mmCIF file of C-alpha atoms in Angstrom:
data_model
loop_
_atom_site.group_PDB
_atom_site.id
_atom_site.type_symbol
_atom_site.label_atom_id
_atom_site.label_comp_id
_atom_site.label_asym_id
_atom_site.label_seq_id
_atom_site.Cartn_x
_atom_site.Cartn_y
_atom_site.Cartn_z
ATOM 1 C CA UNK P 1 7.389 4.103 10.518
ATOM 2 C CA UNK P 2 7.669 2.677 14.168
ATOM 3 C CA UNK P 3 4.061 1.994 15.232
ATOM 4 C CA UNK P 4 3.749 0.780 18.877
ATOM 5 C CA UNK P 5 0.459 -1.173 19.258
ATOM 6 C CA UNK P 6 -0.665 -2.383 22.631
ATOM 7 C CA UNK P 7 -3.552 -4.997 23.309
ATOM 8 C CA UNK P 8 -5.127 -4.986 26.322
ATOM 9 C CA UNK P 9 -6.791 -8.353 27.119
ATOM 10 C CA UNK P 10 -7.496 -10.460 30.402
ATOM 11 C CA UNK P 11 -7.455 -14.348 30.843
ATOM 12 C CA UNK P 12 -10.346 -16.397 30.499
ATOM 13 C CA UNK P 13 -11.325 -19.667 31.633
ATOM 14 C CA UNK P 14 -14.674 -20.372 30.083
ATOM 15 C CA UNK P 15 -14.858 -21.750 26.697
ATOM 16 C CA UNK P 16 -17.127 -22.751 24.104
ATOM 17 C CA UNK P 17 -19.661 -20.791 22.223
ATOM 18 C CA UNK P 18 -22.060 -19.621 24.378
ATOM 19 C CA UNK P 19 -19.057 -18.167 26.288
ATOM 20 C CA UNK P 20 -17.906 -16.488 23.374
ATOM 21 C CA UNK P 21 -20.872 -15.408 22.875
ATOM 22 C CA UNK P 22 -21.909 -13.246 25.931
ATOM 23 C CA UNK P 23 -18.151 -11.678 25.693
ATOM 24 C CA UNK P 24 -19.044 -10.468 22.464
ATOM 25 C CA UNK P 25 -22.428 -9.106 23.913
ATOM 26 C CA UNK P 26 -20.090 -6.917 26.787
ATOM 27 C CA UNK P 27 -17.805 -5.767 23.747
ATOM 28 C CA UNK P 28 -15.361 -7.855 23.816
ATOM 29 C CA UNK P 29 -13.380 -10.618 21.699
ATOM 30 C CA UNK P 30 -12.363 -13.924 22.818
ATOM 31 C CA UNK P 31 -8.945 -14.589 21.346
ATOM 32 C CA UNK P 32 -6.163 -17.317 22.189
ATOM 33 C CA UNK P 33 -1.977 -16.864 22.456
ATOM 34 C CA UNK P 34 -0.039 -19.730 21.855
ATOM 35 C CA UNK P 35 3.673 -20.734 20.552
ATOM 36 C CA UNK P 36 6.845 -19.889 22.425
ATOM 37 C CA UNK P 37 7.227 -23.211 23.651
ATOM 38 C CA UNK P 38 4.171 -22.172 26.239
ATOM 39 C CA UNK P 39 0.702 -23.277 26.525
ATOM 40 C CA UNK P 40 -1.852 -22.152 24.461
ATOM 41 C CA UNK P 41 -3.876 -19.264 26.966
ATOM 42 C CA UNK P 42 -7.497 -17.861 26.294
ATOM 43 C CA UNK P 43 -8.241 -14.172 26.363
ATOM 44 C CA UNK P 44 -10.483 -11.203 25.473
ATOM 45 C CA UNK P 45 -9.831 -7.861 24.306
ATOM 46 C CA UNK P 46 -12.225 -4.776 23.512
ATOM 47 C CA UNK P 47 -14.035 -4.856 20.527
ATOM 48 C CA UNK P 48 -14.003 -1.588 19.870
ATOM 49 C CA UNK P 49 -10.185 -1.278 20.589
ATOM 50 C CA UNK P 50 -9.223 -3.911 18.374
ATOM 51 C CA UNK P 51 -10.744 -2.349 15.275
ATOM 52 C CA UNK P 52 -9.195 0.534 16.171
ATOM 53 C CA UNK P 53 -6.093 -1.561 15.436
ATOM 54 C CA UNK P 54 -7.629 -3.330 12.416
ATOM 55 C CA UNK P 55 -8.009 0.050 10.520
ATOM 56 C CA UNK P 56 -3.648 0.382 10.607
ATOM 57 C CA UNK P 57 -2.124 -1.360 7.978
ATOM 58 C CA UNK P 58 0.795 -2.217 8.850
ATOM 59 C CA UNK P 59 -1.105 -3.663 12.609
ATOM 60 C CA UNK P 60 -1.302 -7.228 10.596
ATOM 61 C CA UNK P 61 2.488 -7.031 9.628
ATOM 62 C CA UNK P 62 4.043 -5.595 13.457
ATOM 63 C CA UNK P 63 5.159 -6.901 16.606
ATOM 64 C CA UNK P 64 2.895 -6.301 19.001
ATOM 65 C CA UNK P 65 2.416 -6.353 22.325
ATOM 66 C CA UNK P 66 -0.193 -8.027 24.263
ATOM 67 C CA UNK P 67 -0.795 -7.166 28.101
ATOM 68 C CA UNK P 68 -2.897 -9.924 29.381
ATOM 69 C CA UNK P 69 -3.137 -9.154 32.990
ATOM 70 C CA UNK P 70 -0.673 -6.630 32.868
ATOM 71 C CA UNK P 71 2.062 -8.654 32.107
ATOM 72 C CA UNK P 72 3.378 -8.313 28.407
ATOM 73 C CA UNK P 73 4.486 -10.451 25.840
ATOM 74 C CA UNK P 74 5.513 -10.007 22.153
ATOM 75 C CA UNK P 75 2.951 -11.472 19.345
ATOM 76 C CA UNK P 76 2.083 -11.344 16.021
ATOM 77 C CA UNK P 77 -1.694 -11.408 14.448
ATOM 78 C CA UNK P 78 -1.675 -15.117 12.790
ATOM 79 C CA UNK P 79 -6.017 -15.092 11.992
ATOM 80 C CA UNK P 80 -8.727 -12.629 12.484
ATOM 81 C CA UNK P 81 -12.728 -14.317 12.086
ATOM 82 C CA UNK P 82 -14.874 -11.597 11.121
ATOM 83 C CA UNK P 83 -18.462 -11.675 11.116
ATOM 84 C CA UNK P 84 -20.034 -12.476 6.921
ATOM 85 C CA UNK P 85 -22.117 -9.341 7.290
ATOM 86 C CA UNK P 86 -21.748 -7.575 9.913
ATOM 87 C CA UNK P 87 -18.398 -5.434 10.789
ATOM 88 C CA UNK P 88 -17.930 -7.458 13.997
ATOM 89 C CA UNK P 89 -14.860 -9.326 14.739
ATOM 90 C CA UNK P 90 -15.399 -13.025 16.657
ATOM 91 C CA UNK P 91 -11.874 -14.202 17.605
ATOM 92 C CA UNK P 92 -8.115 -13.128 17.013
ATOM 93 C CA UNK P 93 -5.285 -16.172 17.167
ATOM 94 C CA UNK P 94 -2.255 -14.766 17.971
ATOM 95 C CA UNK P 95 1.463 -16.044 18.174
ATOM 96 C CA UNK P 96 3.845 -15.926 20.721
ATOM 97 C CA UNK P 97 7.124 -14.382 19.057
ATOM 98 C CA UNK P 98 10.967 -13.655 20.047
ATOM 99 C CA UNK P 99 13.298 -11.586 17.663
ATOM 100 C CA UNK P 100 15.452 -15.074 16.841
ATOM 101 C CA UNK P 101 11.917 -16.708 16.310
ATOM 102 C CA UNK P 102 11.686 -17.754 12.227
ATOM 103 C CA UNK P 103 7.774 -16.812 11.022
ATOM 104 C CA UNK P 104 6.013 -16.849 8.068
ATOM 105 C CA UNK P 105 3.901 -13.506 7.512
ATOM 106 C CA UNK P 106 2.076 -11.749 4.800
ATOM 107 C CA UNK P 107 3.005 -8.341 4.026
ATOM 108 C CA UNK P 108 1.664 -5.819 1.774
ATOM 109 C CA UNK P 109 3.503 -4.273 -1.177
ATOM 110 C CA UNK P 110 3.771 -0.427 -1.791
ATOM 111 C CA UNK P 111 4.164 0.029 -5.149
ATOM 112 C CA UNK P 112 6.485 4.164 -5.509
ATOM 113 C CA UNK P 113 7.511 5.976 -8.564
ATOM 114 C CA UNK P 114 4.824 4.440 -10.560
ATOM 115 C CA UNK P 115 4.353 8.564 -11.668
ATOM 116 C CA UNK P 116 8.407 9.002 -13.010
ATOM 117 C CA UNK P 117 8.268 5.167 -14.783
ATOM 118 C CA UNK P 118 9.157 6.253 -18.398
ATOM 119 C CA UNK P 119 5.978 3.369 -19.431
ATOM 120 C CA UNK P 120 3.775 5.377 -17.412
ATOM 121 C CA UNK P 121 5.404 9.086 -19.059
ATOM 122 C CA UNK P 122 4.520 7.459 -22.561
ATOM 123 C CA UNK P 123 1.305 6.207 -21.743
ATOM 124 C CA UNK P 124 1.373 2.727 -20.327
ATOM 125 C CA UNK P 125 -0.779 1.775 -18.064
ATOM 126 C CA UNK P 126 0.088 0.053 -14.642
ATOM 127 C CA UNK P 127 -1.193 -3.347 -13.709
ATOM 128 C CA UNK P 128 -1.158 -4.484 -10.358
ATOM 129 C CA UNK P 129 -0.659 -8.449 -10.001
ATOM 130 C CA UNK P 130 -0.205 -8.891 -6.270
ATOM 131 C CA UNK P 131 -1.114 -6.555 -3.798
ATOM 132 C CA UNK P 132 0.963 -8.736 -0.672
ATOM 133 C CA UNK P 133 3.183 -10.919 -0.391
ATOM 134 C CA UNK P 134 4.081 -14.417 2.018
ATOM 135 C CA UNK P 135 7.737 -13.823 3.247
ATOM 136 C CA UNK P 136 9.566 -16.105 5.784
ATOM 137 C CA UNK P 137 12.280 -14.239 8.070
ATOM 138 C CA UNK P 138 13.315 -13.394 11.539
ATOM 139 C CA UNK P 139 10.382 -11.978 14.126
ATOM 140 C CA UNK P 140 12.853 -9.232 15.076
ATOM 141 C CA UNK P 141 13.331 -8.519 11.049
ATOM 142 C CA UNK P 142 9.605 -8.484 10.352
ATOM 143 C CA UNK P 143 9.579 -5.292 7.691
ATOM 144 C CA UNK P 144 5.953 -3.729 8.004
ATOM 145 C CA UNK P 145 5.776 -3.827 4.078
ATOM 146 C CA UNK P 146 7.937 -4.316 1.062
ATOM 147 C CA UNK P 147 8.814 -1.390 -1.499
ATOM 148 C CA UNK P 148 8.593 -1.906 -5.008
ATOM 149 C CA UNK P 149 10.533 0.495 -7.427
ATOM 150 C CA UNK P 150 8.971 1.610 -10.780
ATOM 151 C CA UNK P 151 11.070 3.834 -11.477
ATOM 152 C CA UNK P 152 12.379 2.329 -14.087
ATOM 153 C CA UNK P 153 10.224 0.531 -15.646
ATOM 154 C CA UNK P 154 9.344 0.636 -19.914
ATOM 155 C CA UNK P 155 6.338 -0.445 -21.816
ATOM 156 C CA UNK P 156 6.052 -3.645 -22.000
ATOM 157 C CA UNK P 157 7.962 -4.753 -18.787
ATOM 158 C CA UNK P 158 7.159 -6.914 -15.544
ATOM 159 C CA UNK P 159 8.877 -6.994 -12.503
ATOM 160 C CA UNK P 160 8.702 -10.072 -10.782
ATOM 161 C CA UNK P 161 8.920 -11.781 -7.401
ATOM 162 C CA UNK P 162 12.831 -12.093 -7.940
ATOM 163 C CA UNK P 163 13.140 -8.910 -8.881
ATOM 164 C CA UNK P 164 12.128 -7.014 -5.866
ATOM 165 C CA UNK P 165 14.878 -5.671 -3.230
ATOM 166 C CA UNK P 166 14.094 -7.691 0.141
ATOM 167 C CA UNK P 167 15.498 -6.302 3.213
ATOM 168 C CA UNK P 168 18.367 -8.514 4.823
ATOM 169 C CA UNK P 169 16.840 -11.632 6.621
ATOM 170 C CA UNK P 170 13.594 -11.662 4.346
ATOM 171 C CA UNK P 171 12.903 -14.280 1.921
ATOM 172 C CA UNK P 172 9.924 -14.907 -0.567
ATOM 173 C CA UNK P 173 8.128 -18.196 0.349
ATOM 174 C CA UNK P 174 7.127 -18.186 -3.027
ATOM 175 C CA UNK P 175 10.465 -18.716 -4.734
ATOM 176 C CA UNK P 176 11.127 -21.014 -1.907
ATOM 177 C CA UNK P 177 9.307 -23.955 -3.848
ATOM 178 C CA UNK P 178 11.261 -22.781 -7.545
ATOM 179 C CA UNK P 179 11.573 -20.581 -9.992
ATOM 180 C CA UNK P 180 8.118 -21.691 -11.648
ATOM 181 C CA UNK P 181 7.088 -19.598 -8.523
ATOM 182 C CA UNK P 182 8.493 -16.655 -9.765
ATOM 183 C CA UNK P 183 5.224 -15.046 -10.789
ATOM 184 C CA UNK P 184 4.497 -11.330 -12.337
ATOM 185 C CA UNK P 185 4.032 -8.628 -9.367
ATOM 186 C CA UNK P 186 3.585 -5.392 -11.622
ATOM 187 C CA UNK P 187 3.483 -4.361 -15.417
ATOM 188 C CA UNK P 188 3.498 -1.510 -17.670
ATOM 189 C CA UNK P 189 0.830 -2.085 -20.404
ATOM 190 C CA UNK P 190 -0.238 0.212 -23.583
ATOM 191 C CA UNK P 191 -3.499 1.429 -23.173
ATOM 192 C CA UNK P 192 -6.470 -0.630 -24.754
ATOM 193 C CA UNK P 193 -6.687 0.667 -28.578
ATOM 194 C CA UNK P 194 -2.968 1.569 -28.852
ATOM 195 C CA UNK P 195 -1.854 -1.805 -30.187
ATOM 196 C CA UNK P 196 -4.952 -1.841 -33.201
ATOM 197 C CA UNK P 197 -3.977 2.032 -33.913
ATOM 198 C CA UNK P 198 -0.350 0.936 -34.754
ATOM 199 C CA UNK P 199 -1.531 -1.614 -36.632
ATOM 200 C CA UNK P 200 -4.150 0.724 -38.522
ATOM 201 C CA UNK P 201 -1.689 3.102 -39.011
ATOM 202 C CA UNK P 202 1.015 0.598 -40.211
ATOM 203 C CA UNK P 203 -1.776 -0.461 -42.761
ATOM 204 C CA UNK P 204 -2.389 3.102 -43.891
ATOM 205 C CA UNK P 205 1.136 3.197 -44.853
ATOM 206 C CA UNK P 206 1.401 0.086 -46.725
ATOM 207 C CA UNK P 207 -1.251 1.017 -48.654
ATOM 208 C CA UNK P 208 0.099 5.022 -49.268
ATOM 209 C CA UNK P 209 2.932 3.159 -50.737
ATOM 210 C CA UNK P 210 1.111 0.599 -53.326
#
């Protein structure tokens, strides 16, 4: 998938809240830029534009650019303040990025042949641990998600954090800090009731045989 997203945004010199506040009253959301070995810069975007954006998945994993102006530069979302109650957003932070640039970015996982998994085929059902992941790699390697493979997977197994295929360049912060980090991403599980059948019918059997 190559998604191109462009944000449209213009500089601002005002600060504080009540600032923020009347651009959110014209539609719009204050937001700042910084890294790159520039100074941090102010800016606001269109509301309405931006969760346009927000509704793409893979938007909060992507290189995107930002046209401030009309001149462009290459940033990734780093925070997003949403309103508690309301589906309003009040400020975006992004980050100033080139391809050589190291970041650290959550990604999502897409979980595939979870329908072909022989646990699955007998049964099992599939227990989701994680749903993303924190991964530290080059900006111009930043994979929009990770795949993980059940394909192969029996009842009774987990696939962990070590276990997934990363593309080249992308490491798991996780299992940056040890292998106690190595937690459980997916398993196969028998359903609720299998396990006290089995042992029901084991019983039964024991008993046939007295």
């Amino acid at each position: 998938m190559n998604e191109n997203f462009e944000i449209e945004a213009v500089s601002r010199d005002v600060q504080g809240k009540g600032a923020s506040r009347r651009l959110r009253r014209e539609g719009l959301v204050p937001g700042i830029i910084y890294g790159g070995g520039k100074e941090p810069e102010m800016i606001a975007t269109k509301h309405n534009v931006l969760l346009q954006h927000l509704e793409n998945e893979v938007f909060y994993s992507h290189i995107l650019t930002v046209k401030i102006d009309g001149n462009a530069q290459r940033v990734v979302l780093k925070d997003l303040q949403r309103h508690p109650a309301k589906p309003f957003v009040l400020h975006v932070d992004l980050l100033r990025v080139a391809d050589t640039d190291n970041i650290k970015m959550t990604v999502p996982l897409h979980f595939v042949n979870e329908d072909v998994a022989p646990g699955v085929k007998a049964g099992g059902k599939v227990s989701h641990t994680l749903s993303d992941v924190e991964i530290l790699c080059p900006a111009g390697k930043l994979p929009e998600f990770i795949e993980v493979d059940l394909g192969n997977m029996e009842m009774g197994d987990t696939i962990h954090l070590s276990e997934i295929a990363l593309p080249e360049g992308v490491q798991m912060v996780a299992l940056t800090h040890g292998d106690e980090h190595d937690t459980g991403v997916v398993a196969i599980h028998a359903p609720k009731g299998a396990a006290a059948d089995e042992e029901g019918e084991s019983e039964e059997g024991e008993s046939e045989g007295e």
